[in-house]
Amino acid sequence: MKKTILFNLTKNELIEFVTQMGLPRFRASQIQDWINRGAPDFSVMKNLPNDLRQKLSEVAQTLPVTIVKRLDSNDNQTTKFLLELDDGEQIECVLMRTTYGNSVCVSSQAGCAMGCKFCASTLLGLKRNLTVNEMYAQILTAQWELRGDKFKDIHPNGDPNNNDVSHIVVMGTGEPLQNTQNVIGFLERANSELNISWRRITVSTCGIVPGIYELKAWGRPINLAISLHAPVDELRSQIMPINNKYKLNEVLDAAFDCSDSCNRQLMIEYILLGKKDSNGETVLYNATPEYADKLSELLRGHNVMVNLIPWNTVDERDFASISGNAVHRFQDILIKNGVHTRIRRERGADIGSACGQLRLKNNKK
Ligand code: SAH
């Protein structure tokens, strides 16, 4: 028998559920308190009798995601969760503890249909969109990791212990703008129930133009990130099939329009890729000085920040990471051309933290 996922029930449905088990109504509130804090199972619910916890675990589960595996990076700041959904699909989410707060990287789909040539997430294709609850439960999983069974105190000026989720990046597996309405529903809820401010939320897209306009119409001052990865259509189409549908200029026009309309800086993601030549030497692919100049031409004069991303190696993919020197040369050209840029620190490379790597590994076993 399938277990009932209590997080998916309304308060009234939960009351009915406990009543049917012959329990008093107040048990529903107790259970809901725990679930809202991200309790992964019933064993942690200290104010319920032992036999009740046992009984509940036989017929129900707390969240619509269960932890299959967790990996802690030896940077001591990054934890990656492999989570299983109700139908057996697996997704990933990553908790990054930083000096400015705790950020969770959320998946928006199980798998991905976009087919980007450097990415692991898309190798097994798209399985399905995630629901609002499945995205929200990723945040709760991270929240439990940070705070555990400690009750949430309200600190008017922020939490001095820094143990709340403060930032959300929708940059995990999947293309959020193929699942826009659920992503919006999830973010509305994270904003209203967890108090995560719009300015600490980032949605990253490979460039689905109608979806970008949907975000603009939604009108919340979130951060938009565009996975650009190439400054000319010919090159971009080679590594990102979506570029055959929405061309660079169209994507950037929509993106500037969206970020300008809520007065936010646009984030551009640019993975620096190399290739092995016939001698096994790494040559620059999208990371040549010429492409740095082309990228500057596209962006100069706009309110943008370019995130240069070292490529996380994916064995199945035919690219190579480039030297630190080559990364800096690329960055220097952007800076010289007046384009804001920074190099994204690699996090959790040792735990397969790039999009979809863990899910892929687990699927091959
Ligand atoms: N589909 C969305 C969000 C998921 S990908 C998008 O395309 O933006 C999140 C970011 O990780 C994207 O910029 C993506 O291009 C990048 N990425 C994917 N595989 C990577 C890898 N192996 N190394 C580094 N970055 C990667």
XYZ file of C-alpha atoms and ligand atoms in Angstrom:
391
model
C 0.000 0.000 0.000
C 1.203 3.482 -0.861
C 1.958 5.634 2.140
C 0.029 8.857 2.602
C 2.236 11.922 2.244
C 1.116 14.103 5.122
C 2.731 17.279 3.754
C 0.349 17.101 0.793
C -2.740 17.179 3.029
C -4.606 20.323 4.017
C -5.015 20.965 7.742
C -8.561 19.570 7.606
C -7.462 16.485 5.728
C -4.724 15.920 8.288
C -7.258 16.191 11.113
C -9.418 13.659 9.332
C -6.408 11.391 8.856
C -5.516 11.376 12.572
C -9.190 11.022 13.561
C -9.477 7.950 11.387
C -6.510 6.488 13.202
C -8.481 6.972 16.412
C -6.292 9.839 17.625
C -7.300 13.159 19.175
C -7.280 16.212 16.892
C -4.343 17.914 18.603
C -2.063 15.254 17.173
C -2.665 16.834 13.774
C -1.199 20.158 14.947
C 1.770 18.456 16.538
C 2.512 16.482 13.407
C 2.074 19.523 11.196
C 4.528 21.526 13.300
C 7.173 18.897 12.761
C 6.520 18.605 9.059
C 6.714 22.376 8.600
C 10.178 22.203 10.066
C 11.166 19.551 7.542
C 11.068 16.442 9.744
C 12.252 13.645 7.452
C 10.356 10.926 9.362
C 8.259 10.266 12.463
C 11.068 8.979 14.674
C 12.115 12.571 15.449
C 8.687 13.613 16.739
C 9.578 13.632 20.409
C 6.172 14.717 21.669
C 4.426 11.669 20.163
C 4.395 8.322 21.983
C 6.800 5.748 20.578
C 4.151 3.303 19.426
C 2.316 6.099 17.611
C 5.471 7.108 15.762
C 5.891 3.497 14.729
C 2.265 3.200 13.639
C 2.444 6.400 11.610
C 5.608 5.311 9.831
C 3.796 2.197 8.604
C 1.020 4.126 6.847
C 2.437 7.569 6.172
C 5.500 9.608 5.326
C 6.171 13.221 6.225
C 7.433 14.893 3.027
C 6.973 14.149 -0.678
C 10.747 13.585 -0.868
C 12.829 11.053 1.011
C 16.595 11.208 1.375
C 18.286 8.351 -0.494
C 21.793 9.598 -0.062
C 23.635 12.580 1.332
C 27.123 13.664 0.479
C 29.139 16.226 2.404
C 31.883 18.011 0.555
C 35.231 18.288 2.260
C 34.853 22.060 1.943
C 32.567 21.538 4.985
C 30.034 23.910 3.505
C 28.272 21.981 0.795
C 25.840 19.116 1.279
C 24.161 17.392 -1.580
C 20.995 15.346 -1.172
C 19.750 12.717 -3.549
C 15.992 12.598 -2.994
C 13.391 10.118 -4.090
C 9.892 11.133 -5.105
C 6.657 9.266 -4.649
C 6.873 7.593 -8.069
C 10.493 6.492 -7.627
C 12.026 9.330 -9.659
C 15.141 10.846 -8.147
C 16.173 14.474 -7.904
C 19.006 16.406 -6.315
C 19.222 19.441 -4.131
C 22.273 21.148 -2.705
C 22.704 23.145 0.479
C 25.519 25.697 0.389
C 26.511 27.386 3.632
C 28.141 30.715 2.851
C 29.235 33.805 4.697
C 26.171 35.670 3.415
C 23.684 32.951 4.366
C 22.443 29.490 3.500
C 21.551 28.910 -0.085
C 19.617 25.961 -1.511
C 19.917 24.909 -5.123
C 16.540 23.459 -6.111
C 15.619 21.103 -8.961
C 12.543 22.026 -10.977
C 12.144 18.841 -13.037
C 13.099 15.179 -12.790
C 15.602 15.050 -15.631
C 15.770 17.652 -18.361
C 14.793 17.876 -22.011
C 17.130 20.684 -23.040
C 20.019 18.544 -24.287
C 22.889 20.927 -23.444
C 26.083 19.196 -24.511
C 28.125 19.884 -21.376
C 25.519 18.918 -18.797
C 24.810 15.654 -16.964
C 21.186 16.413 -16.052
C 19.861 15.952 -19.523
C 21.570 12.640 -20.339
C 18.581 10.526 -19.336
C 15.999 12.896 -20.801
C 13.043 14.508 -19.074
C 10.879 12.408 -16.790
C 8.431 15.003 -15.506
C 7.835 18.400 -13.961
C 8.070 18.718 -10.190
C 5.068 19.894 -8.201
C 5.038 22.958 -5.952
C 5.233 20.655 -2.928
C 8.165 18.688 -4.316
C 10.154 21.893 -4.776
C 9.143 23.273 -1.393
C 10.098 20.002 0.301
C 13.666 20.416 -0.995
C 13.879 23.647 1.004
C 12.410 21.943 4.065
C 14.990 19.166 3.774
C 17.774 21.760 3.843
C 16.031 23.638 6.649
C 15.917 20.481 8.772
C 19.588 19.904 8.073
C 20.393 23.403 9.341
C 18.037 23.659 12.253
C 16.851 20.173 13.067
C 14.304 19.959 15.829
C 15.063 23.400 17.236
C 11.993 25.596 17.046
C 12.128 28.617 14.851
C 12.648 31.801 16.835
C 11.740 34.998 15.142
C 14.707 37.350 15.006
C 13.622 40.755 13.778
C 17.052 41.508 12.365
C 17.821 38.083 11.006
C 18.934 34.967 12.742
C 22.208 35.454 14.660
C 22.868 31.735 14.496
C 22.533 31.826 10.773
C 20.633 28.576 10.635
C 17.809 29.391 8.279
C 17.630 28.964 4.563
C 18.096 32.523 3.319
C 18.648 32.141 -0.426
C 17.071 29.999 -3.132
C 18.600 29.345 -6.519
C 16.471 27.417 -8.998
C 19.543 26.011 -10.715
C 19.278 22.313 -10.016
C 18.200 19.706 -12.522
C 15.613 20.775 -15.059
C 14.533 23.864 -16.935
C 12.388 25.996 -14.592
C 10.730 27.868 -17.445
C 9.274 24.640 -18.772
C 7.527 24.408 -15.424
C 6.958 28.100 -14.844
C 3.637 28.119 -13.017
C 4.767 25.533 -10.451
C 8.050 27.374 -9.946
C 6.115 30.595 -9.347
C 3.746 28.832 -6.945
C 6.706 27.390 -5.057
C 8.507 30.737 -4.808
C 5.362 32.579 -3.686
C 5.064 30.076 -0.893
C 8.751 30.239 0.086
C 8.441 34.018 0.218
C 5.285 34.107 2.296
C 5.867 31.136 4.608
C 9.643 31.094 5.011
C 10.150 34.824 4.645
C 12.741 34.463 1.925
C 12.924 37.826 0.234
C 12.535 38.108 -3.534
C 15.997 39.603 -3.842
C 17.492 36.428 -2.446
C 15.842 34.251 -5.051
C 17.393 33.445 -8.431
C 15.826 31.589 -11.344
C 18.220 30.307 -13.993
C 17.121 29.480 -17.528
C 18.757 28.311 -20.725
C 16.662 30.941 -22.487
C 12.993 30.015 -22.976
C 11.778 33.382 -24.210
C 8.006 33.083 -23.487
C 8.879 31.885 -19.970
C 11.079 34.942 -19.393
C 8.094 37.142 -20.303
C 5.936 35.114 -17.909
C 8.404 35.973 -15.141
C 8.284 39.616 -16.159
C 4.471 39.579 -15.994
C 4.632 37.942 -12.579
C 6.569 41.049 -11.557
C 8.406 39.941 -8.411
C 11.901 41.448 -8.035
C 13.760 38.147 -8.190
C 17.106 37.684 -9.912
C 17.116 36.233 -13.385
C 20.115 34.229 -14.599
C 20.642 33.303 -18.224
C 22.823 30.326 -19.099
C 24.511 31.884 -22.092
C 27.734 29.897 -22.519
C 28.440 31.318 -25.975
C 28.348 34.835 -27.447
C 27.459 33.920 -31.060
C 24.529 31.895 -32.374
C 26.592 29.420 -34.343
C 28.609 28.317 -31.338
C 25.672 28.460 -28.954
C 23.534 26.248 -31.184
C 26.303 23.637 -31.165
C 26.211 23.237 -27.399
C 22.649 24.321 -26.544
C 19.921 22.980 -28.854
C 17.406 25.473 -27.412
C 19.312 28.157 -29.340
C 17.813 26.799 -32.565
C 14.445 27.888 -31.247
C 15.297 31.128 -29.418
C 18.287 33.028 -30.759
C 20.784 34.885 -28.624
C 19.476 38.370 -29.339
C 15.898 37.382 -28.660
C 16.909 35.767 -25.364
C 18.970 38.743 -24.232
C 16.267 41.257 -25.233
C 13.713 39.352 -23.154
C 16.149 38.965 -20.266
C 17.116 42.661 -20.118
C 13.462 43.588 -20.414
C 12.566 41.308 -17.489
C 15.443 42.314 -15.200
C 15.164 46.031 -16.030
C 11.435 46.011 -15.342
C 12.032 44.980 -11.738
C 15.246 46.925 -11.508
C 17.529 43.958 -10.949
C 20.946 43.153 -12.278
C 20.845 40.388 -14.888
C 23.089 37.441 -14.196
C 24.845 35.765 -17.119
C 26.191 32.271 -16.612
C 29.156 31.341 -18.749
C 30.869 27.970 -18.346
C 34.408 28.095 -19.637
C 34.922 25.026 -21.784
C 37.934 23.433 -23.405
C 38.276 20.474 -25.766
C 41.001 17.895 -26.182
C 42.751 18.060 -29.535
C 44.173 15.013 -31.327
C 47.360 15.202 -29.227
C 45.373 15.141 -26.024
C 46.131 18.823 -25.368
C 43.369 21.047 -24.070
C 42.384 23.808 -26.462
C 39.973 26.616 -25.641
C 36.442 26.090 -26.916
C 34.131 28.976 -25.927
C 36.837 30.606 -23.831
C 39.089 32.270 -26.425
C 39.969 35.994 -26.218
C 37.869 36.581 -29.375
C 34.794 35.177 -27.656
C 35.515 37.308 -24.597
C 35.411 40.373 -26.847
C 32.201 39.194 -28.529
C 30.599 38.592 -25.145
C 31.578 42.089 -24.043
C 29.962 43.576 -27.149
C 26.683 41.857 -26.324
C 26.596 42.994 -22.720
C 28.374 46.316 -22.510
C 26.182 49.128 -21.199
C 23.665 46.801 -19.559
C 23.202 46.123 -15.873
C 24.748 42.644 -15.846
C 27.064 40.438 -13.845
C 28.845 37.658 -15.703
C 29.483 34.560 -13.626
C 32.361 32.632 -15.103
C 31.971 28.991 -14.171
C 34.732 26.416 -14.254
C 33.306 23.315 -15.903
C 32.623 20.423 -13.534
C 33.867 17.377 -15.376
C 31.182 15.010 -16.633
C 32.755 11.784 -17.894
C 30.090 11.236 -20.534
C 30.717 14.657 -22.004
C 33.332 15.529 -24.535
C 34.747 18.712 -22.985
C 37.711 19.548 -20.797
C 38.166 22.086 -18.061
C 40.614 24.878 -18.779
C 43.491 26.240 -16.706
C 43.057 28.887 -14.053
C 45.231 31.192 -16.145
C 42.934 30.871 -19.139
C 39.951 31.636 -16.911
C 41.661 34.794 -15.648
C 42.645 35.907 -19.155
C 39.000 35.611 -20.206
C 37.887 37.566 -17.176
C 40.487 40.298 -17.697
C 39.157 40.990 -21.178
C 35.616 41.418 -19.872
C 36.830 43.741 -17.150
C 38.895 45.770 -19.610
C 35.730 46.104 -21.699
C 33.777 47.409 -18.722
C 31.668 44.304 -18.062
C 31.176 43.250 -14.438
C 32.339 39.712 -13.899
C 33.331 37.274 -11.225
C 34.594 33.727 -11.163
C 32.213 31.378 -9.461
C 33.962 29.441 -6.771
C 33.698 25.752 -7.382
C 31.693 24.125 -4.670
C 31.324 20.492 -3.952
C 33.170 19.328 -7.073
C 34.234 16.316 -4.980
C 30.606 15.318 -4.405
C 29.459 15.631 -7.979
C 27.697 18.890 -7.389
C 27.236 19.895 -10.995
C 23.761 19.488 -12.308
C 22.554 15.924 -12.367
C 25.814 14.116 -11.683
C 24.689 12.255 -8.601
C 21.337 11.262 -10.034
C 23.087 9.949 -13.120
C 25.567 7.885 -11.120
C 22.857 6.352 -9.004
C 20.848 5.442 -12.068
C 23.695 3.523 -13.638
C 24.169 1.170 -10.737
N 18.066 24.774 -16.949
C 18.502 25.908 -16.210
C 18.892 25.612 -14.776
C 19.714 24.373 -14.511
S 21.408 24.358 -14.986
C 19.598 26.621 -16.938
O 20.023 26.165 -17.989
O 20.025 27.669 -16.490
C 22.220 25.411 -13.846
C 23.546 25.945 -14.384
O 24.584 24.945 -14.296
C 23.457 26.354 -15.828
O 24.106 27.563 -16.055
C 24.151 25.186 -16.496
O 24.539 25.549 -17.768
C 25.263 24.889 -15.542
N 25.914 23.585 -15.704
C 25.401 22.457 -16.212
N 26.314 21.463 -16.242
C 27.454 21.982 -15.720
C 28.779 21.459 -15.498
N 29.080 20.207 -15.797
N 29.689 22.288 -14.945
C 29.375 23.569 -14.608
N 28.166 24.101 -14.811
C 27.208 23.333 -15.365
